[in-house]
Coordinates of C-alpha atoms and ligand atoms in Angstrom, one line a residue:
X1 CA -16.8 17.6 19.2
X2 CA -14.0 15.2 18.1
X3 CA -11.2 16.8 16.1
X4 CA -8.8 15.2 13.7
X5 CA -5.4 14.4 15.0
X6 CA -2.9 17.3 14.7
X7 CA -1.1 17.2 11.3
X8 CA -3.7 15.1 9.5
X9 CA -6.2 16.2 6.9
X10 CA -9.7 15.2 5.6
X11 CA -10.1 15.1 1.9
X12 CA -13.6 15.6 0.5
X13 CA -15.4 17.1 -2.4
X14 CA -13.0 18.7 -4.9
X15 CA -10.0 18.1 -2.7
X16 CA -10.5 14.3 -2.8
X17 CA -10.9 14.6 -6.6
X18 CA -7.6 16.4 -6.9
X19 CA -5.8 13.6 -5.2
X20 CA -7.3 11.0 -7.5
X21 CA -6.8 13.2 -10.5
X22 CA -3.1 13.5 -9.8
X23 CA -2.9 9.8 -9.2
X24 CA -4.4 9.1 -12.7
X25 CA -1.9 11.4 -14.4
X26 CA 1.1 10.0 -12.6
X27 CA 0.0 6.3 -13.2
X28 CA -0.4 6.9 -16.9
X29 CA 3.2 8.3 -17.1
X30 CA 4.9 5.8 -14.9
X31 CA 3.3 2.7 -16.4
X32 CA 4.7 3.7 -19.8
X33 CA 8.1 3.4 -18.1
X34 CA 7.3 -0.2 -17.3
X35 CA 6.6 0.2 -13.5
X36 CA 4.0 -2.1 -11.9
X37 CA 2.0 -1.2 -8.8
X38 CA 2.9 -2.7 -5.5
X39 CA 0.7 -2.3 -2.5
X40 CA 2.2 -3.1 0.9
X41 CA 0.7 -2.8 4.4
X42 CA 0.4 0.5 6.2
X43 CA 2.4 -0.9 9.1
X44 CA 5.5 -3.1 9.3
X45 CA 7.6 -4.6 12.1
X46 CA 9.6 -1.7 13.5
X47 CA 12.8 -3.4 12.6
X48 CA 12.1 -2.9 8.9
X49 CA 12.5 0.9 9.2
X50 CA 15.2 0.9 11.9
X51 CA 17.4 -1.4 9.8
X52 CA 17.1 0.5 6.6
X53 CA 16.9 4.1 7.5
X54 CA 19.5 4.0 10.2
X55 CA 19.0 4.6 13.9
X56 CA 20.5 8.1 13.6
X57 CA 18.2 9.2 10.9
X58 CA 15.6 11.9 11.8
X59 CA 12.9 9.5 10.8
X60 CA 13.9 6.7 13.1
X61 CA 15.2 8.8 16.0
X62 CA 12.3 11.2 16.2
X63 CA 9.5 10.8 13.6
X64 CA 8.1 7.3 13.8
X65 CA 4.7 6.3 15.1
X66 CA 5.7 3.1 16.9
X67 CA 3.4 1.1 19.1
X68 CA 3.2 -2.4 20.6
X69 CA 0.2 -4.5 19.5
X70 CA -1.7 -6.7 21.9
X71 CA 0.7 -9.6 21.1
X72 CA 3.6 -7.5 22.2
X73 CA 5.1 -6.9 18.8
X74 CA 6.6 -3.5 18.0
X75 CA 4.9 -2.2 14.9
X76 CA 5.4 1.1 13.1
X77 CA 3.1 3.1 10.8
X78 CA 5.2 3.4 7.7
X79 CA 7.1 6.7 7.5
X80 CA 8.4 6.0 4.0
X81 CA 7.9 3.5 1.2
X82 CA 11.3 2.2 0.2
X83 CA 11.9 -0.2 3.2
X84 CA 8.5 -1.9 2.9
X85 CA 9.0 -2.4 -0.8
X86 CA 12.4 -3.9 -0.2
X87 CA 10.9 -6.1 2.5
X88 CA 8.2 -7.3 0.1
X89 CA 10.7 -7.7 -2.8
X90 CA 12.7 -10.1 -0.7
X91 CA 9.9 -11.9 1.1
X92 CA 8.1 -12.7 -2.2
X93 CA 11.4 -13.4 -4.0
X94 CA 10.4 -10.9 -6.7
X95 CA 14.0 -10.8 -7.9
X96 CA 13.3 -14.3 -9.3
X97 CA 10.6 -12.9 -11.7
X98 CA 13.1 -11.1 -13.9
X99 CA 16.4 -9.3 -13.9
X100 CA 15.1 -5.8 -13.6
X101 CA 12.0 -5.2 -11.4
X102 CA 10.3 -1.9 -11.4
X103 CA 7.5 -1.0 -8.9
X104 CA 5.5 2.0 -8.0
X105 CA 3.3 2.8 -5.0
X106 CA 0.8 5.3 -3.8
X107 CA -0.3 5.8 -0.2
X108 CA -0.2 7.4 3.2
X109 CA 3.0 7.8 5.2
X110 CA 3.2 8.8 8.9
X111 CA 5.8 11.0 10.5
X112 CA 5.8 12.8 13.8
X113 CA 6.9 16.2 12.6
X114 CA 6.0 19.8 13.4
X115 CA 3.1 20.5 11.1
X116 CA 3.5 23.5 8.9
X117 CA 3.0 24.5 5.2
X118 CA 3.5 21.3 3.1
X119 CA 4.4 19.2 6.2
X120 CA 1.9 16.9 7.8
X121 CA 1.9 13.9 10.2
X122 CA 0.0 11.9 7.7
X123 CA 0.8 12.6 4.1
X124 CA 0.6 10.8 0.8
X125 CA 3.5 9.7 -1.4
X126 CA 3.9 8.4 -4.8
X127 CA 7.2 6.6 -5.3
X128 CA 9.1 4.1 -7.4
X129 CA 11.8 1.6 -6.8
X130 CA 13.8 -0.2 -9.6
X131 CA 15.9 -3.2 -8.6
X132 CA 18.5 -5.1 -10.5
X133 CA 20.7 -2.8 -12.5
X134 CA 23.6 -0.6 -11.4
X135 CA 23.7 1.6 -14.4
X136 CA 23.9 5.4 -15.1
X137 CA 21.3 4.8 -17.8
X138 CA 18.8 3.5 -15.3
X139 CA 19.6 6.3 -12.9
X140 CA 19.1 8.9 -15.7
X141 CA 15.9 7.2 -16.8
X142 CA 14.5 7.3 -13.3
X143 CA 15.2 11.0 -13.1
X144 CA 13.7 11.5 -16.6
X145 CA 10.5 9.7 -15.4
X146 CA 10.2 12.2 -12.5
X147 CA 10.7 15.1 -14.9
X148 CA 8.1 13.6 -17.2
X149 CA 5.6 13.5 -14.3
X150 CA 6.2 17.2 -13.6
X151 CA 5.6 17.9 -17.2
X152 CA 2.4 15.9 -17.4
X153 CA 1.1 17.7 -14.3
X154 CA 2.0 21.1 -15.9
X155 CA 4.3 22.1 -13.0
X156 CA 6.9 24.7 -13.7
X157 CA 9.6 26.4 -11.5
X158 CA 11.0 23.1 -10.5
X159 CA 14.7 22.7 -10.1
X160 CA 16.6 19.4 -10.1
X161 CA 19.5 19.2 -7.7
X162 CA 21.8 16.3 -8.1
X163 CA 24.9 14.9 -6.4
X164 CA 26.9 11.8 -6.0
X165 CA 27.8 10.4 -2.6
X166 CA 30.0 7.8 -4.3
X167 CA 30.5 4.1 -3.9
X168 CA 31.3 2.5 -0.6
X169 CA 35.0 3.2 -0.7
X170 CA 34.5 6.9 -1.6
X171 CA 31.8 7.2 1.0
X172 CA 34.0 5.8 3.8
X173 CA 36.9 8.1 2.8
X174 CA 34.5 11.1 2.7
X175 CA 33.1 10.2 6.1
X176 CA 36.6 10.3 7.6
X177 CA 37.3 13.6 5.9
X178 CA 34.1 15.1 7.3
X179 CA 34.8 13.7 10.7
X180 CA 38.0 15.5 10.8
X181 CA 36.5 18.8 9.5
X182 CA 33.5 18.9 11.7
X183 CA 35.4 17.6 14.7
X184 CA 37.3 20.9 14.8
X185 CA 34.1 22.9 15.2
X186 CA 32.0 20.5 17.2
X187 CA 31.0 23.1 19.8
X188 CA 29.2 25.3 17.1
X189 CA 27.1 22.3 15.9
X190 CA 23.7 21.3 17.3
X191 CA 23.4 18.3 19.7
X192 CA 22.1 16.1 16.9
X193 CA 25.1 16.9 14.8
X194 CA 27.4 16.2 17.7
X195 CA 26.0 12.7 17.8
X196 CA 26.1 12.3 14.0
X197 CA 29.8 13.1 14.0
X198 CA 30.8 9.6 15.2
X199 CA 28.0 7.6 13.6
X200 CA 27.4 9.3 10.2
X201 CA 29.1 12.6 9.6
X202 CA 27.5 12.8 6.1
X203 CA 24.3 13.5 7.8
X204 CA 25.5 16.8 9.2
X205 CA 25.4 18.2 5.7
X206 CA 21.7 17.6 5.7
X207 CA 21.0 19.2 9.1
X208 CA 18.2 21.7 9.0
X209 CA 19.3 23.5 12.2
X210 CA 23.0 24.0 11.2
X211 CA 22.1 24.7 7.6
X212 CA 23.7 28.2 7.7
X213 CA 26.7 27.3 9.8
X214 CA 29.8 28.3 7.8
X215 CA 31.3 24.9 8.9
X216 CA 28.7 23.3 6.6
X217 CA 29.3 25.6 3.7
X218 CA 33.1 25.2 3.9
X219 CA 33.0 21.4 4.3
X220 CA 35.2 19.4 2.1
X221 CA 33.5 18.2 -1.1
X222 CA 33.1 14.5 -2.1
X223 CA 35.0 15.4 -5.3
X224 CA 38.2 15.2 -3.3
X225 CA 37.8 11.5 -2.5
X226 CA 35.6 10.3 -5.2
X227 CA 37.0 7.1 -6.9
X228 CA 37.6 7.3 -10.6
X229 CA 34.9 4.8 -11.2
X230 CA 32.3 6.7 -9.1
X231 CA 33.2 9.9 -10.8
X232 CA 32.9 8.4 -14.3
X233 CA 29.5 6.9 -13.3
X234 CA 28.2 10.3 -12.2
X235 CA 29.5 12.1 -15.2
X236 CA 27.7 9.6 -17.4
X237 CA 24.4 10.3 -15.6
X238 CA 24.9 14.0 -16.1
X239 CA 25.7 13.5 -19.8
X240 CA 22.5 11.6 -20.4
X241 CA 20.5 14.3 -18.6
X242 CA 22.2 16.9 -20.8
X243 CA 21.3 14.9 -23.9
X244 CA 17.7 14.6 -22.6
X245 CA 17.5 18.4 -22.2
X246 CA 16.9 18.1 -18.5
X247 CA 18.6 20.9 -16.6
X248 CA 20.1 20.4 -13.2
X249 CA 22.3 21.9 -10.6
X250 CA 25.1 19.8 -9.0
X251 CA 24.8 20.5 -5.3
X252 CA 27.8 19.1 -3.4
X253 CA 26.1 19.3 -0.1
X254 CA 23.1 17.2 -1.1
X255 CA 23.3 14.0 0.8
X256 CA 19.7 13.0 1.6
X257 CA 18.5 12.1 5.1
X258 CA 18.7 8.3 5.0
X259 CA 21.6 5.9 5.4
X260 CA 21.0 3.7 2.5
X261 CA 22.0 5.9 -0.4
X262 CA 25.0 5.5 -2.6
X263 CA 26.2 7.2 -5.8
X264 CA 23.4 9.3 -7.4
X265 CA 21.1 11.3 -5.1
X266 CA 18.7 14.0 -6.3
X267 CA 15.9 16.3 -5.3
X268 CA 13.4 18.4 -7.2
X269 CA 12.8 21.6 -5.4
X270 CA 10.1 24.3 -5.9
X271 CA 11.5 27.7 -6.7
X272 CA 9.0 30.3 -5.5
X273 CA 8.8 33.3 -3.2
X274 CA 6.0 31.9 -1.1
X275 CA 6.0 29.6 1.9
X276 CA 6.3 26.6 -0.4
X277 CA 9.5 27.8 -2.0
X278 CA 12.6 25.7 -1.3
X279 CA 10.5 22.6 -0.3
X280 CA 11.5 19.3 -1.9
X281 CA 8.6 17.9 -4.0
X282 CA 10.4 14.7 -5.1
X283 CA 13.6 13.1 -3.6
X284 CA 15.5 10.0 -4.2
X285 CA 18.6 8.2 -5.0
X286 CA 20.5 5.0 -5.7
X287 CA 20.9 2.4 -2.9
X288 CA 23.5 -0.3 -3.6
X289 CA 23.5 -1.9 -0.2
X290 CA 20.0 -1.8 1.1
X291 CA 18.7 -5.1 -0.3
X292 CA 21.8 -6.9 1.0
X293 CA 21.5 -5.2 4.4
X294 CA 18.1 -6.9 4.7
X295 CA 20.0 -10.2 4.3
X296 CA 18.9 -10.4 0.7
X297 CA 21.0 -11.0 -2.4
X298 CA 23.4 -8.3 -3.7
X299 CA 20.9 -6.4 -5.8
X300 CA 21.2 -2.6 -6.3
X301 CA 18.1 -0.4 -6.3
X302 CA 17.2 3.2 -7.1
X303 CA 14.0 5.1 -6.3
X304 CA 12.3 8.3 -5.5
X305 CA 9.2 9.6 -3.7
X306 CA 6.9 12.5 -4.5
X307 CA 5.0 14.4 -1.8
X308 CA 1.4 14.4 -3.1
X309 CA 0.2 17.2 -0.7
X310 CA 3.0 19.4 -1.9
X311 CA 2.1 18.8 -5.5
X312 CA -1.5 19.7 -4.8
X313 CA -0.5 22.9 -3.1
X314 CA 1.7 23.9 -6.1
X315 CA -0.9 23.0 -8.6
X316 CA -3.5 25.1 -6.7
X317 CA -1.1 28.0 -6.8
X318 CA -0.3 27.5 -10.4
X319 CA -3.9 27.0 -11.3
X320 CA -3.3 23.6 -12.9
X321 CA -6.4 21.7 -12.0
X322 CA -9.1 21.4 -14.5
X323 CA -12.7 21.8 -13.5
X324 CA -13.2 18.7 -11.4
X325 CA -16.8 19.4 -10.2
X326 CA -19.1 16.6 -11.3
X327 CA -22.5 17.6 -12.8
X328 CA -25.4 15.3 -12.6
X329 CA -26.7 14.4 -16.1
X330 CA -30.3 14.0 -14.9
X331 CA -32.3 14.7 -11.7
X332 CA -35.6 12.8 -11.4
X333 CA -38.3 14.8 -9.8
X334 CA -41.3 12.9 -8.5
X335 CA -44.5 14.3 -7.1
X336 CA -46.1 11.3 -5.3
X337 CA -45.3 7.9 -3.9
X338 CA -46.0 6.0 -7.2
X339 CA -43.8 8.5 -9.1
X340 CA -41.0 8.2 -6.6
X341 CA -40.9 4.5 -7.2
X342 CA -40.9 5.0 -10.9
X343 CA -38.1 7.6 -10.5
X344 CA -35.9 5.2 -8.6
X345 CA -36.3 2.4 -11.2
X346 CA -35.7 4.9 -14.0
X347 CA -32.6 6.2 -12.3
X348 CA -31.3 2.7 -12.2
X349 CA -31.9 2.2 -15.9
X350 CA -30.2 5.5 -16.7
X351 CA -27.2 4.7 -14.6
X352 CA -27.0 1.3 -16.3
X353 CA -26.9 3.3 -19.6
X354 CA -23.9 5.2 -18.3
X355 CA -25.5 8.4 -17.0
X356 CA -25.1 10.1 -13.6
X357 CA -28.7 10.2 -12.4
X358 CA -29.8 11.6 -9.0
X359 CA -33.1 11.9 -7.1
X360 CA -34.5 13.2 -3.9
X361 CA -35.5 10.3 -1.6
X362 CA -37.9 12.0 0.8
X363 CA -39.6 15.0 -0.7
X364 CA -42.7 15.2 -2.9
X365 CA -42.7 19.0 -3.3
X366 CA -41.1 20.7 -6.2
X367 CA -39.0 23.2 -4.2
X368 CA -36.6 20.9 -2.4
X369 CA -36.2 18.8 -5.6
X370 CA -35.3 21.8 -7.6
X371 CA -32.8 22.8 -4.9
X372 CA -31.2 19.4 -5.3
X373 CA -30.9 19.7 -9.0
X374 CA -29.2 23.1 -8.5
X375 CA -26.8 21.6 -6.0
X376 CA -25.7 18.9 -8.4
X377 CA -25.9 21.3 -11.3
X378 CA -28.1 18.9 -13.3
X379 CA -28.1 19.2 -17.1
X380 CA -31.7 17.7 -17.4
X381 CA -34.7 17.4 -15.1
X382 CA -37.2 14.6 -15.5
X383 CA -40.5 15.4 -13.9
X384 CA -42.9 12.6 -13.0
X385 CA -46.4 13.3 -11.8
X386 CA -49.8 11.8 -11.9
X387 CA -50.4 12.9 -15.5
X388 CA -47.1 11.6 -16.7
X389 CA -47.7 8.2 -15.1
X390 CA -51.1 7.9 -16.6
X391 CA -49.9 8.7 -20.1
X392 CA -46.6 6.8 -19.8
X393 CA -44.8 9.9 -20.7
X394 CA -42.0 11.9 -19.0
X395 CA -41.6 15.7 -18.8
X396 CA -38.0 16.4 -19.7
X397 CA -36.6 19.9 -19.0
X398 CA -33.3 21.1 -20.3
X399 CA -31.7 23.0 -17.4
X400 CA -29.8 25.4 -19.6
X401 CA -32.4 26.3 -22.3
X402 CA -35.4 25.8 -19.9
X403 CA -37.2 24.1 -22.8
X404 CA -39.5 21.3 -21.7
X405 CA -40.9 18.5 -23.8
X406 CA -42.9 15.3 -23.3
X407 CA -41.0 12.1 -24.1
X408 CA -42.7 8.6 -24.2
X409 CA -41.3 6.4 -21.4
X410 CA -40.0 3.8 -23.9
X411 CA -38.0 6.4 -25.7
X412 CA -36.3 8.0 -22.7
X413 CA -32.9 6.2 -22.9
X414 CA -32.7 6.9 -26.6
X415 CA -33.5 10.6 -25.9
X416 CA -30.6 11.0 -23.4
X417 CA -28.2 9.1 -25.6
X418 CA -29.0 11.6 -28.3
X419 CA -28.9 14.7 -26.1
X420 CA -26.2 14.0 -23.6
X421 CA -23.2 13.0 -25.6
Ligands
LIG501 P1 12.1 17.2 4.0 O1 13.6 17.5 3.8 O2 11.2 18.2 3.4 O3 11.8 16.8 5.4 P2 12.5 14.4 3.5 O4 13.9 14.4 3.0 O5 12.2 14.0 4.9 O6 11.9 15.9 3.2 P3 11.7 12.2 1.9 O7 11.8 11.2 3.0 O8 12.7 12.1 0.9 O9 11.6 13.7 2.5 O10 10.3 12.1 1.3 C1 10.0 12.4 -0.1 C2 9.0 13.5 -0.3 O11 7.9 13.3 0.5 C3 9.6 14.8 0.1 O12 10.3 15.4 -0.9 C4 8.3 15.6 0.3 O13 7.7 16.1 -0.9 C5 7.4 14.6 0.9 N1 7.3 14.7 2.4 C6 8.2 14.3 3.3 N2 7.8 14.6 4.5 C7 6.6 15.1 4.4 C8 5.6 15.6 5.4 N3 5.8 15.5 6.7 N4 4.5 16.1 4.9 C9 4.2 16.2 3.6 N5 5.1 15.8 2.6 C10 6.3 15.2 3.0
LIG502 MG1 11.9 15.1 6.7

């Protein structure tokens, strides 16, 4: 027996419907904010991710599915959506379309991680990227859109954590400060953090291994070196959130795992006592330098990504999915060859009229055909036998009331239009 690859999932039946159901709700919200869908390839040249996320990031250093194709190119299954969107934005000169460009995407991402609750090696994300404005109003509106999505999905117990990591000058000053601070306690930090100390000390604040090390808790805060401009920008974002009635917690240690962020960063975390509690469901931030670092024009961006599997797990727990089981409108039951052919043609006509019609393709006995109608929870049964064919009539049975009546063949569409609204 073949087994699926560790950390991957099959979606079928109701589980597949849940995924599409969510997608529908999210699409409806985000399109009202003016975002357009962008669909990029599942794999990219490896450089696209290395350049953007930073060689020291967990994603690039440990989590990428990278392989050489037969032409000797190094390709990587996308671990995240921002870098591919930026690549497409530049390659297609989308910045020439208009001043502000807003895109959203859905799709699978791949990361070599240790599988556990809410953590897979293939998982789905929904995300957005907005390019072309450096504005606290845009930042706030992006966060508001995420909050609106949680609302539309009905998810509660979500906490917004927000922070600023400042503009470039503030960030550089902060890095120096952290380097000095962590340098003193280097021996108590994990090997990864020891490496991060030189290259990107901000990253240490995001370390999952050293999370409880007092050195992290007592680290200097960005506040100390934040430029007046960056401070005012952040205050403005918070003010707009206040006015929008969106509650948040400023978390000075929130830095996010990727190199490209500047200024506003945020995460929406689930607050619950179960194994999902504390997991980030949506995370993002502003990136002023990413587009330029791809050799593009100096265009700022901001975005976020939701983990779809985490949303599904939460919605399951909070009982937020409607009944997604689909019921057949009509099952056609046929008792001989001629009737089977009639059933197939009638099914086609019924489907053409908008009904979900089903039939058994190989049995002429009643029993298996009744079983099928139970499996698909049919609302009506149409029974076609010798007698019905001869009289050009159909026996229609209401599965709920068990009432049965004879309907002339020519009136059958009309009958269902009347009775299956
Ligand atoms: P975490 O801190 O949980 O590892 P992250 O910072 O790596 O998350 P991002 O790269 O910001 O996550 O991705 C955005 C969202 O995608 C996360 O908030 C989460 O909901 C989801 N996500 C990330 N990695 C996984 C995974 N391996 N399996 C399922 N969902 C994931
Ligand atoms: Mg991660």
